[in-house]
Amino acid sequence: MEKQQLIEIGQRLRQRRQELGLTREKMSELADIGTGYYGQLEVGTSQMSIDTLIKLSQSMHLPMEYIIYGSGYDPGDASGVQELLSRCTERELKLAEDVLKLFLMKQ
């Protein structure tokens, strides 16, 4: 795999991790891989095995095709959820965020 492809994969991993509001340490823990290795994947200095690709796909809730090629992922329309969240207090928003993170991590 070419260096530029590894960098692009790393960018997609970093973007998704940040969308989920996770640190590298927490993401690597969820995917059951080493923190240093995960960091190398994000910066594009390491290649991943099929096993690691599967773990990341499952823990990030992303299709493997998206991780590798950047295609095949449609996050969906969140307008209904956004409407409900717009009615929440700060405390309720924090609670909703925590519940959503737990929900995503369990799937």
Coordinates of C-alpha atoms in Angstrom, one line a residue, residues 31-80:
A31 CA -10.7 -1.9 19.4
D32 CA -8.5 -4.0 21.6
I33 CA -5.3 -2.8 20.0
G34 CA -2.2 -1.1 21.4
T35 CA -2.4 2.7 21.8
G36 CA 1.0 3.3 20.1
Y37 CA 0.0 1.1 17.2
Y38 CA -3.3 2.9 16.8
G39 CA -1.5 6.2 16.8
Q40 CA 0.8 4.9 14.0
L41 CA -2.3 4.0 12.0
E42 CA -3.7 7.5 12.5
V43 CA -0.6 9.2 11.2
G44 CA -0.1 6.7 8.4
T45 CA 3.1 5.1 9.4
S46 CA 1.8 1.5 9.9
Q47 CA -0.4 -0.9 7.9
M48 CA -3.1 -2.9 9.6
S49 CA -3.9 -6.5 9.4
I50 CA -7.4 -7.8 8.5
D51 CA -8.0 -8.6 12.1
T52 CA -7.3 -4.9 13.1
L53 CA -9.4 -3.6 10.2
I54 CA -12.3 -5.7 11.5
K55 CA -11.9 -4.5 15.1
L56 CA -11.7 -0.9 14.0
S57 CA -14.7 -1.3 11.7
Q58 CA -16.8 -2.8 14.5
S59 CA -15.7 -0.4 17.2
M60 CA -16.0 2.7 15.1
H61 CA -19.3 1.6 13.4
L62 CA -17.8 2.1 9.9
P63 CA -17.8 -0.1 6.9
M64 CA -14.4 -1.6 6.1
E65 CA -14.7 -0.2 2.6
Y66 CA -14.9 3.3 4.0
I67 CA -11.9 2.9 6.2
I68 CA -9.8 1.6 3.3
Y69 CA -11.2 3.6 0.3
G70 CA -13.2 6.4 1.8
S71 CA -16.5 5.3 0.1
G72 CA -19.5 3.2 1.1
Y73 CA -20.5 5.2 4.2
D74 CA -23.6 7.3 4.5
P75 CA -24.0 8.6 8.1
G76 CA -27.7 9.2 7.7
D77 CA -30.0 12.1 8.5
A78 CA -29.7 13.3 12.1
S79 CA -32.2 16.2 11.8
G80 CA -34.7 14.4 14.0

